[in-house]
Short mmCIF file of C-alpha atoms and ligand atoms in Angstrom, two decimals:
data_model
loop_
_atom_site.label_atom_id
_atom_site.label_comp_id
_atom_site.label_asym_id
_atom_site.label_seq_id
_atom_site.Cartn_x
_atom_site.Cartn_y
_atom_site.Cartn_z
CA MET I 22 -9.73 -18.08 8.22
CA GLU I 23 -12.73 -16.79 5.69
CA THR I 24 -10.42 -15.04 2.62
CA ARG I 25 -13.15 -14.92 -0.18
CA ILE I 26 -14.38 -10.89 0.06
CA SER I 27 -9.79 -10.50 -0.34
CA ARG I 28 -9.56 -12.66 -2.96
CA ASP I 29 -12.77 -11.57 -4.42
CA LEU I 30 -10.84 -7.56 -4.33
CA PHE I 31 -7.69 -8.86 -5.18
CA GLU I 32 -8.43 -10.48 -8.65
CA ARG I 33 -10.57 -7.31 -9.84
CA ALA I 34 -7.20 -5.65 -8.37
CA LEU I 35 -5.40 -7.48 -11.07
CA GLU I 36 -7.09 -6.10 -13.57
CA VAL I 37 -6.39 -2.75 -13.07
CA ILE I 38 -3.70 -2.65 -10.95
CA PRO I 39 0.03 -4.57 -11.90
CA GLY I 40 0.12 -7.02 -9.36
CA GLY I 41 -3.23 -5.67 -7.60
CA VAL I 42 -0.76 -3.68 -4.97
CA ASN I 43 0.70 -0.33 -5.58
CA SER I 44 4.00 -1.25 -4.17
CA PRO I 45 5.53 -5.22 -4.78
CA VAL I 46 6.50 -6.41 -1.38
CA ARG I 47 2.11 -5.87 -0.21
CA ALA I 48 1.02 -8.64 -2.94
CA PHE I 49 2.30 -11.67 -0.47
CA ARG I 50 4.31 -13.29 -3.76
CA ALA I 51 7.24 -14.00 -1.87
CA VAL I 52 4.70 -15.98 0.87
CA GLY I 53 2.71 -17.53 -2.41
CA MET I 54 -0.67 -16.38 -0.53
CA THR I 55 -3.38 -13.90 -1.69
CA PRO I 56 -3.07 -10.84 0.32
CA PRO I 57 -6.05 -10.34 3.15
CA PHE I 58 -7.06 -6.47 1.92
CA ILE I 59 -6.94 -3.84 5.12
CA LYS I 60 -10.71 -2.50 5.54
CA ARG I 61 -9.63 -0.75 9.36
CA ALA I 62 -7.25 -0.42 11.81
CA LYS I 63 -6.80 0.66 15.64
CA GLY I 64 -4.77 0.22 18.06
CA ALA I 65 -2.36 -2.64 17.38
CA CYS I 66 -4.79 -4.41 15.06
CA VAL I 67 -5.89 -4.12 11.88
CA TYR I 68 -9.02 -5.65 10.26
CA ASP I 69 -9.49 -7.44 7.18
CA VAL I 70 -12.56 -7.04 4.26
CA ASP I 71 -13.46 -10.96 5.82
CA GLY I 72 -13.87 -9.84 9.23
CA ASN I 73 -10.47 -11.24 10.30
CA LYS I 74 -9.01 -9.49 13.28
CA TYR I 75 -4.91 -9.78 12.86
CA ILE I 76 -2.08 -8.09 15.76
CA ASP I 77 -0.05 -6.24 14.00
CA TYR I 78 3.63 -6.12 13.31
CA ILE I 79 3.45 -4.54 9.75
CA CYS I 80 2.75 -1.30 11.36
CA SER I 81 2.56 0.44 7.92
CA TRP I 82 6.27 -0.73 7.33
CA GLY I 83 7.18 1.33 10.63
CA PRO I 84 5.19 5.14 11.10
CA MET I 85 2.43 3.54 13.03
CA ILE I 86 4.72 3.73 15.95
CA LEU I 87 1.92 5.07 18.22
CA GLY I 88 -0.59 2.80 16.86
CA HIS I 89 -3.78 2.37 13.96
CA ALA I 90 -5.92 6.33 14.80
CA ARG I 91 -4.35 7.55 17.11
CA GLU I 92 -7.04 9.80 18.42
CA GLU I 93 -4.69 13.37 19.16
CA ILE I 94 -3.82 12.59 15.03
CA ILE I 95 -7.06 11.44 13.86
CA GLU I 96 -8.34 15.30 15.21
CA GLU I 97 -5.36 16.87 13.97
CA ILE I 98 -5.22 15.37 10.24
CA THR I 99 -9.52 15.87 10.53
CA ILE I 100 -9.18 19.60 11.99
CA ALA I 101 -6.28 20.18 8.84
CA ALA I 102 -8.44 18.97 6.11
CA GLN I 103 -11.51 20.73 7.42
CA GLU I 104 -8.97 23.61 6.89
CA GLY I 105 -8.77 22.90 3.59
CA THR I 106 -7.03 19.92 2.10
CA SER I 107 -3.83 21.57 0.02
CA PHE I 108 -2.74 25.37 -1.64
CA GLY I 109 1.25 24.90 -2.44
CA ALA I 110 1.91 27.37 -0.37
CA PRO I 111 3.29 27.59 2.21
CA THR I 112 1.73 26.92 5.86
CA GLU I 113 1.95 27.13 9.99
CA ARG I 114 2.28 23.47 9.76
CA GLU I 115 5.55 23.26 7.70
CA VAL I 116 6.96 25.11 9.58
CA VAL I 117 5.94 23.74 13.12
CA LEU I 118 6.94 19.96 11.70
CA ALA I 119 10.67 21.41 10.46
CA GLU I 120 11.40 23.36 14.13
CA MET I 121 10.53 19.78 15.50
CA ILE I 122 12.66 17.85 13.10
CA CYS I 123 15.61 20.56 13.90
CA GLU I 124 14.80 20.51 17.76
CA ALA I 125 14.53 16.71 18.08
CA VAL I 126 18.62 15.94 15.67
CA PRO I 127 21.23 17.98 16.13
CA SER I 128 22.99 17.23 12.96
CA VAL I 129 19.74 19.15 11.46
CA GLU I 130 19.50 22.89 11.51
CA LYS I 131 17.60 22.56 8.19
CA VAL I 132 15.47 20.63 6.93
CA ARG I 133 12.61 20.47 3.55
CA MET I 134 10.12 18.04 3.76
CA VAL I 135 8.92 16.17 0.31
CA SER I 136 6.53 13.11 -0.55
CA SER I 137 8.35 9.74 0.76
CA GLY I 138 11.68 8.12 1.64
CA THR I 139 12.24 7.16 -1.43
CA GLU I 140 11.91 11.49 -2.68
CA ALA I 141 14.34 12.27 0.42
CA VAL I 142 17.18 10.14 -0.44
CA MET I 143 17.00 10.93 -4.04
CA SER I 144 16.91 14.78 -3.24
CA ALA I 145 20.08 14.25 -1.01
CA ILE I 146 22.30 12.30 -3.01
CA ARG I 147 21.34 15.20 -5.39
CA LEU I 148 22.15 17.50 -3.03
CA ALA I 149 25.83 15.31 -1.79
CA ARG I 150 26.64 15.74 -5.32
CA GLY I 151 25.92 19.13 -5.91
CA PHE I 152 27.97 19.88 -2.67
CA THR I 153 30.72 18.47 -3.01
CA GLY I 154 30.56 18.42 -6.94
CA ARG I 155 31.29 14.36 -7.82
CA ASP I 156 29.38 11.45 -9.34
CA LYS I 157 29.98 8.36 -7.18
CA ILE I 158 27.86 7.53 -4.47
CA LEU I 159 28.71 4.30 -2.06
CA LYS I 160 25.44 1.84 -0.57
CA PHE I 161 25.94 -1.07 1.62
CA GLU I 162 23.91 -4.30 -0.36
CA GLY I 163 20.69 -5.41 1.74
CA CYS I 164 20.30 -1.29 2.66
CA TYR I 165 17.11 -0.34 0.55
CA HIS I 166 16.80 3.29 0.04
CA GLY I 167 13.92 3.85 -2.05
CA HIS I 168 13.46 3.10 -5.65
CA SER I 169 14.98 5.99 -7.24
CA ASP I 170 17.64 4.60 -10.71
CA GLY I 171 20.76 5.83 -8.97
CA LEU I 172 19.73 3.84 -5.63
CA LEU I 173 18.60 0.07 -6.88
CA VAL I 174 21.63 -1.99 -7.10
CA LYS I 175 21.82 -4.92 -4.56
CA ALA I 176 19.05 -3.36 -2.86
CA GLY I 177 17.03 -4.84 -0.38
CA SER I 178 13.63 -5.14 1.01
CA GLY I 179 11.34 -6.05 -2.13
CA ALA I 180 14.03 -6.12 -4.60
CA LEU I 181 16.05 -8.49 -2.49
CA THR I 182 12.51 -10.73 -2.17
CA PHE I 183 11.87 -11.13 -5.82
CA GLY I 184 15.70 -11.66 -6.14
CA GLU I 185 16.26 -8.99 -8.50
CA PRO I 186 19.09 -7.04 -7.06
CA ASP I 187 19.47 -4.67 -9.84
CA SER I 188 16.25 -3.22 -11.29
CA SER I 189 15.82 -3.42 -14.83
CA GLY I 190 15.04 0.70 -16.48
CA VAL I 191 17.90 1.33 -14.49
CA PRO I 192 20.79 2.65 -17.42
CA LYS I 193 23.86 0.60 -16.99
CA ASP I 194 25.08 4.11 -17.24
CA TYR I 195 23.46 5.30 -14.25
CA ALA I 196 24.24 2.03 -11.82
CA LYS I 197 27.90 3.05 -12.79
CA ASN I 198 28.16 5.89 -9.86
CA THR I 199 26.97 3.28 -7.67
CA LEU I 200 29.42 1.53 -5.56
CA THR I 201 28.63 -1.09 -2.94
CA ALA I 202 30.16 -2.43 -0.51
CA THR I 203 29.32 -5.44 2.57
CA TYR I 204 27.09 -4.25 5.25
CA ASN I 205 29.86 -3.88 8.82
CA LYS I 206 33.16 -4.54 6.58
CA ILE I 207 34.96 -1.25 7.42
CA ASP I 208 37.66 -2.26 5.55
CA GLN I 209 35.88 -3.12 2.43
CA VAL I 210 34.93 0.61 2.72
CA GLU I 211 38.25 1.61 3.67
CA GLY I 212 40.29 0.24 0.54
CA ILE I 213 36.51 0.99 -1.71
CA PHE I 214 38.25 4.95 -0.77
CA LYS I 215 41.85 4.82 -1.23
CA ALA I 216 40.80 3.43 -4.76
CA CYS I 217 38.49 5.89 -5.78
CA GLY I 218 37.93 8.47 -2.41
CA GLU I 219 38.10 11.63 -4.65
CA GLU I 220 35.50 10.85 -6.78
CA ILE I 221 33.20 9.76 -3.82
CA ALA I 222 30.45 12.38 -3.43
CA ALA I 223 28.46 10.26 -0.54
CA VAL I 224 28.18 7.20 1.68
CA ILE I 225 24.54 6.17 2.45
CA ILE I 226 23.46 3.82 4.82
CA GLU I 227 20.82 2.25 7.21
CA PRO I 228 22.32 2.77 10.77
CA VAL I 229 20.32 0.08 11.56
CA VAL I 230 19.28 -2.06 8.67
CA GLY I 231 15.82 -3.17 8.42
CA ASN I 232 15.50 -4.35 4.42
CA MET I 233 17.81 -7.30 5.40
CA GLY I 234 15.49 -7.72 8.13
CA VAL I 235 17.07 -6.87 11.19
CA VAL I 236 20.74 -5.89 11.08
CA PRO I 237 22.50 -3.62 13.33
CA PRO I 238 26.31 -1.89 13.32
CA GLN I 239 29.28 -3.86 14.88
CA GLU I 240 30.85 -1.45 17.00
CA GLY I 241 33.03 0.52 15.17
CA PHE I 242 31.15 0.76 12.14
CA LEU I 243 29.40 3.99 12.29
CA LYS I 244 32.49 5.17 13.46
CA GLY I 245 34.60 4.16 11.37
CA LEU I 246 32.29 5.61 8.68
CA ARG I 247 32.38 9.16 9.93
CA GLU I 248 36.24 9.18 9.93
CA LEU I 249 36.15 7.78 6.09
CA THR I 250 33.68 10.05 5.02
CA ALA I 251 35.58 13.35 7.04
CA GLN I 252 38.72 11.89 6.09
CA TYR I 253 38.50 12.14 1.80
CA GLY I 254 36.05 14.99 1.80
CA ALA I 255 32.16 12.87 1.11
CA LEU I 256 28.85 12.96 2.73
CA LEU I 257 28.26 10.66 5.30
CA ILE I 258 24.47 10.31 4.56
CA PHE I 259 22.06 8.10 7.65
CA ASP I 260 18.90 6.96 5.92
CA GLU I 261 16.80 7.02 8.83
CA VAL I 262 13.77 6.25 7.49
CA ILE I 263 13.34 3.88 9.41
CA THR I 264 15.39 4.54 12.50
CA GLY I 265 13.95 8.47 12.58
CA PHE I 266 11.78 8.59 15.94
CA ARG I 267 12.07 5.90 16.10
CA LEU I 268 15.39 4.29 17.93
CA GLY I 269 15.03 7.52 20.14
CA TYR I 270 13.51 10.78 20.00
CA SER I 271 16.34 11.72 18.22
CA GLY I 272 16.86 8.44 16.30
CA ALA I 273 19.84 6.66 15.36
CA GLN I 274 22.00 8.80 15.28
CA GLY I 275 20.97 9.96 18.94
CA TYR I 276 21.19 5.86 19.97
CA PHE I 277 24.30 6.01 18.74
CA ASN I 278 26.05 8.80 19.20
CA ILE I 279 27.02 9.70 15.68
CA THR I 280 26.99 12.88 13.65
CA PRO I 281 25.65 12.61 10.43
CA ASP I 282 26.38 15.44 7.24
CA LEU I 283 22.75 15.06 5.56
CA SER I 284 19.40 12.65 7.33
CA VAL I 285 16.40 11.31 5.28
CA PHE I 286 13.28 11.05 7.36
CA GLY I 287 10.05 9.59 6.06
CA LYS I 288 7.30 7.13 7.64
CA ILE I 289 7.07 8.15 11.23
CA ILE I 290 7.52 11.83 10.58
CA GLY I 291 4.18 11.17 8.50
CA GLY I 292 2.46 9.65 11.14
CA GLY I 293 0.57 7.19 8.61
CA MET I 294 -0.11 10.51 5.90
CA PRO I 295 2.95 11.12 2.90
CA VAL I 296 5.96 12.73 4.53
CA GLY I 297 8.86 12.58 3.69
CA ALA I 298 12.29 15.14 4.97
CA TYR I 299 15.94 15.02 4.50
CA GLY I 300 18.07 18.18 6.41
CA GLY I 301 21.52 18.26 7.82
CA SER I 302 23.62 21.80 8.28
CA LYS I 303 22.53 25.38 6.68
CA ARG I 304 26.37 25.24 5.02
CA ILE I 305 24.47 22.19 2.57
CA MET I 306 20.84 22.87 3.09
CA ASP I 307 21.48 26.74 1.59
CA LEU I 308 21.72 24.95 -1.33
CA ILE I 309 18.64 23.70 -2.31
CA SER I 310 16.52 25.71 -4.59
CA PRO I 311 15.90 28.69 -4.23
CA VAL I 312 18.68 29.95 -2.70
CA GLY I 313 21.20 27.24 -4.24
CA PRO I 314 21.64 25.56 -7.11
CA VAL I 315 20.51 21.92 -6.84
CA TYR I 316 16.87 21.71 -7.77
CA GLN I 317 14.32 19.86 -5.70
CA ALA I 318 10.77 20.84 -5.77
CA GLY I 319 7.28 18.92 -5.15
CA THR I 320 3.24 19.33 -5.88
CA LEU I 321 2.14 18.13 -1.97
CA SER I 322 5.70 18.92 -0.29
CA GLY I 323 4.61 19.56 3.19
CA ASN I 324 0.92 19.01 2.34
CA PRO I 325 -0.76 21.01 5.43
CA VAL I 326 -2.93 17.79 6.50
CA ALA I 327 -0.43 15.36 6.40
CA MET I 328 2.23 17.77 8.40
CA ALA I 329 -0.61 17.91 11.26
CA ALA I 330 -0.63 13.94 11.13
CA GLY I 331 3.74 14.44 11.64
CA ILE I 332 3.25 17.48 14.07
CA ALA I 333 0.24 15.25 16.45
CA THR I 334 2.59 12.32 15.69
CA LEU I 335 5.54 13.66 17.16
CA ARG I 336 4.66 15.71 20.06
CA VAL I 337 3.57 12.70 21.97
CA LEU I 338 7.03 10.89 21.25
CA LYS I 339 8.69 14.10 21.90
CA ASN I 340 6.04 14.63 25.67
CA ASN I 341 6.34 11.53 25.89
CA PRO I 342 9.82 9.74 25.83
CA LYS I 343 8.94 6.46 27.99
CA ILE I 344 7.20 5.83 25.76
CA TYR I 345 10.90 3.80 24.08
CA ASP I 346 11.41 2.06 27.48
CA SER I 347 8.39 0.70 26.93
CA LEU I 348 7.91 -0.23 22.94
CA ASN I 349 11.62 -1.68 23.97
CA ALA I 350 10.72 -3.90 26.45
CA LYS I 351 8.20 -5.37 24.33
CA ALA I 352 10.46 -6.00 21.77
CA LYS I 353 12.81 -7.84 24.16
CA GLN I 354 9.69 -9.86 25.42
CA LEU I 355 9.63 -11.13 21.83
CA GLU I 356 13.30 -11.45 21.44
CA ASN I 357 13.45 -14.03 24.28
CA ALA I 358 10.25 -15.69 22.94
CA PHE I 359 11.86 -16.40 19.79
CA ILE I 360 14.70 -17.91 21.35
CA GLU I 361 13.63 -19.52 23.91
CA ALA I 362 11.06 -20.97 21.24
CA ALA I 363 14.23 -21.82 19.30
CA GLY I 364 16.34 -23.54 22.41
CA GLU I 365 13.48 -25.38 22.99
CA TYR I 366 12.43 -27.28 19.65
CA ASP I 367 16.22 -26.81 18.52
CA ILE I 368 15.60 -25.13 15.31
CA PRO I 369 18.16 -22.85 14.20
CA LEU I 370 16.82 -19.21 14.83
CA VAL I 371 19.12 -16.37 15.77
CA VAL I 372 16.74 -12.61 16.46
CA ASN I 373 18.47 -9.01 15.75
CA CYS I 374 16.57 -6.51 17.74
CA VAL I 375 17.77 -3.02 18.09
CA GLY I 376 15.73 -1.37 20.12
CA SER I 377 12.19 -1.53 19.25
CA LEU I 378 12.85 -3.31 15.30
CA LEU I 379 13.78 -7.39 15.95
CA ASN I 380 13.18 -10.11 13.63
CA PRO I 381 13.69 -13.88 13.39
CA PHE I 382 15.95 -15.41 10.48
CA PHE I 383 16.05 -19.38 10.07
CA THR I 384 19.40 -19.98 10.09
CA ASN I 385 22.45 -20.61 12.89
CA LYS I 386 24.07 -18.12 11.71
CA LYS I 387 24.55 -14.96 13.54
CA VAL I 388 23.37 -12.31 10.90
CA VAL I 389 25.75 -9.33 10.24
CA ASP I 390 25.38 -8.74 6.06
CA PHE I 391 23.49 -9.51 3.20
CA GLU I 392 25.28 -12.46 2.27
CA SER I 393 24.62 -14.02 6.58
CA ALA I 394 20.54 -12.80 6.26
CA SER I 395 20.34 -14.34 3.02
CA SER I 396 21.46 -17.97 4.19
CA SER I 397 18.12 -17.73 6.55
CA ASP I 398 15.65 -20.57 5.64
CA ALA I 399 13.45 -18.98 2.92
CA VAL I 400 10.85 -21.97 3.26
CA VAL I 401 10.74 -21.94 6.81
CA PHE I 402 10.37 -18.47 7.04
CA ASN I 403 7.03 -18.77 4.73
CA GLN I 404 5.79 -21.94 6.92
CA TYR I 405 5.94 -19.57 9.74
CA PHE I 406 4.63 -16.65 8.28
CA LYS I 407 1.30 -18.88 7.52
CA TYR I 408 1.28 -19.98 10.89
CA MET I 409 1.03 -16.61 12.67
CA LEU I 410 -1.52 -15.35 10.10
CA GLU I 411 -3.19 -18.22 10.92
CA ASP I 412 -2.98 -17.17 14.06
CA GLY I 413 -3.93 -13.56 13.69
CA ILE I 414 -0.49 -12.65 13.45
CA TYR I 415 -0.12 -10.54 11.54
CA LEU I 416 3.86 -9.89 9.90
CA ALA I 417 5.48 -8.97 7.10
CA PRO I 418 5.10 -11.40 4.29
CA SER I 419 8.98 -11.70 3.73
CA ARG I 420 12.26 -12.55 5.85
CA TYR I 421 14.10 -9.32 4.32
CA GLU I 422 12.04 -7.38 6.95
CA ALA I 423 11.26 -5.94 10.28
CA MET I 424 8.73 -6.76 13.12
CA PHE I 425 7.35 -3.40 14.57
CA VAL I 426 6.50 -2.58 17.79
CA SER I 427 3.74 0.11 18.54
CA GLU I 428 2.83 1.59 21.73
CA ALA I 429 -0.67 0.51 21.50
CA HIS I 430 0.74 -2.83 20.97
CA SER I 431 -0.58 -4.25 25.01
CA GLU I 432 0.75 -6.95 27.03
CA GLU I 433 -2.02 -9.20 26.17
CA ASP I 434 -1.03 -8.36 22.69
CA ILE I 435 2.81 -9.20 23.43
CA GLY I 436 1.58 -12.92 25.47
CA GLU I 437 -1.36 -13.37 22.38
CA THR I 438 2.05 -13.24 20.13
CA ILE I 439 4.62 -15.07 22.76
CA LYS I 440 1.54 -18.06 21.98
CA ALA I 441 1.77 -18.07 18.62
CA ILE I 442 5.46 -18.05 18.43
CA LYS I 443 6.30 -20.87 20.68
CA SER I 444 3.06 -22.57 19.40
CA ASN I 445 4.34 -22.52 15.84
CA LEU I 446 8.02 -23.01 16.39
CA LYS I 447 6.71 -26.81 18.05
CA ARG I 448 4.66 -26.85 14.59
CA ILE I 449 7.40 -25.74 12.39
CA LYS I 450 9.61 -28.70 14.22
CA ALA I 451 7.12 -31.46 13.95
CA LYS I 452 6.76 -30.83 10.61
CA MET I 453 10.68 -30.91 9.89
CA LYS I 454 10.98 -34.32 11.95
CA GLY I 455 8.15 -35.40 9.41
CA SER I 456 10.08 -34.64 6.59
P1 KE4 U 504 8.89 5.09 0.78
O1 KE4 U 504 9.40 5.88 -0.37
O2 KE4 U 504 8.82 3.78 0.27
O3 KE4 U 504 8.43 6.11 1.43
O4 KE4 U 504 10.95 4.99 1.35
C1 KE4 U 504 11.91 4.37 1.07
C2 KE4 U 504 12.77 4.23 2.10
C3 KE4 U 504 13.95 4.19 2.55
N1 KE4 U 504 14.78 4.28 3.34
C4 KE4 U 504 14.36 2.78 4.03
C5 KE4 U 504 14.99 2.53 4.79
C6 KE4 U 504 12.91 2.39 4.00
O5 KE4 U 504 12.99 1.74 4.48
C7 KE4 U 504 12.65 2.68 2.67
C8 KE4 U 504 11.24 2.46 2.40
N2 KE4 U 504 10.41 0.81 3.19
C9 KE4 U 504 10.03 -0.27 2.73
C10 KE4 U 504 9.76 -1.44 3.94
N3 KE4 U 504 10.88 -1.76 3.96
C11 KE4 U 504 8.84 0.42 2.47
C12 KE4 U 504 7.68 -0.76 2.26
C13 KE4 U 504 7.33 -0.70 0.67
O6 KE4 U 504 8.26 -1.11 0.22
O7 KE4 U 504 5.73 -1.22 0.41
#
C-alpha cells in the first residue's frame, strides 16, 4: 500500500503540531504506525492522500451516522455559509436545532449549545454543582467524558490508550473531588453514596460506554443509579455524546427508558461540524447565565453553519426512523462474523454490540468493565488492526474505541468487511500457531 505522501505530511506535521495531530488517538501510536492523511470522504468510504480507499468504521468517531458528504447536509451547510459563517448573535437555526433536541428527548426541556462534547460535559458538571451546592462528582473507570480537568481521572479513550489514566497538569487538589467506581458495580456506588452521598453533586456516566471499547450497562445498573441519585439528591448525568441519536432518536435514555436529570450531546447533533450541547429540565437549566448564577459562554456556540449541519442530520434521522433498524442489522452482521470466525479459528474473542456500536475484544472474558476490557490482548488487536487496514478497512487505532456503522455502509461494504474479518482472523491464528 502506497503511503509516501502521508508519511511526508506526517513529518511536516510533527514539526508544527504536537504528535503531528490535533487529537492524540489520531496519531496511530497505539498501533505503532504512521497515520494515513485523509484527503476526502464520500458515503461509507474515506480516501487518503496516496489514493488508498478505505471502508470507514471510525465515521469521525461517531458523527457521520449518515455517511460522509451526504447531499442534504452539504447543501444546508453551503446555504448557511453563503449567508455568513458566524455572527455571535442569536439565529433562527439555533432555535430550530434546540426545538428538535427537546422534541426528541423528553427529559430535555431546555438545551444550551456549545462547541464540543468536552465543553458540554464541563458545563453540565458546573451546572450540577451550582444546582446542588455540592462539590463531588462520581464517574466510572474507563468512561471518557472529554478532557476537562476534573474528568481526566481514570478516563477512557485516548487517556487509556496511552496508559495515562490520570493526566498530568490536573491539580491533585482538583481531582480529589472526582470519585470513581467500577462500571456495572451498583453495590460499589451504593457504598460510596452511603459514605458521602450528601457531598455528591452528580453521577456522570456513558449509558453505553464507547471509550473502553463498547461496554453495555448490565440489567438494573442504570435503574440503580437513577434510584440512588434520587435518594441522595444528586443529579444523574447521561453523557450521550456517542449514544445520543445513535441508539435511537431519543438516544440511550429512550433505548433503556431511564430519565436522567441532565443529558450531554455532541457528534451526531453537529453532523460533522463542531457542536456539543447539554440539556435538562427548565428548573435546572434556568440556573445557567444569563438567567441564573452558573456562568457558561462561547464565541462560536450555536454557530449557524454548524447548526445547519445538525438540523439536516437530525431531520433525516427523524423522517426515516427505519434507518436505526438498518444500522443495527448491519452491526449484527458484523458481530456474527466476528463470533463465527473466532469459533472457526479458535481465537479468544468476545464482541459487545449495542445498536450500531460494536467492538471485538481479544479475550475470553465477558467484558463488563475496565478491568475485563483491559484483559483484551493489545498485541493481537494491533495485528488485527494492521491486517484490516491493509485490506482497506479503516478501524479505530485503539482497542478502547468503538466501530461505528453508518447508513451509507452498503451490503457490499458489509460483505467486504466480513470477508476481511474472516481472512484476517485466520491469518492471526496462523501467526499464533507460528509463534
Ligand atoms: P469532544 O470534546 O471530543 O467533542 O467530546 C468528548 C467526549 C465526551 N463524551 C464522550 C462519551 C466521548 O466519546 C467524547 C469524545 N470521544 C472521543 C472518541 N472516543 C473523541 C475522539 C478524540 O478524542 O479524538
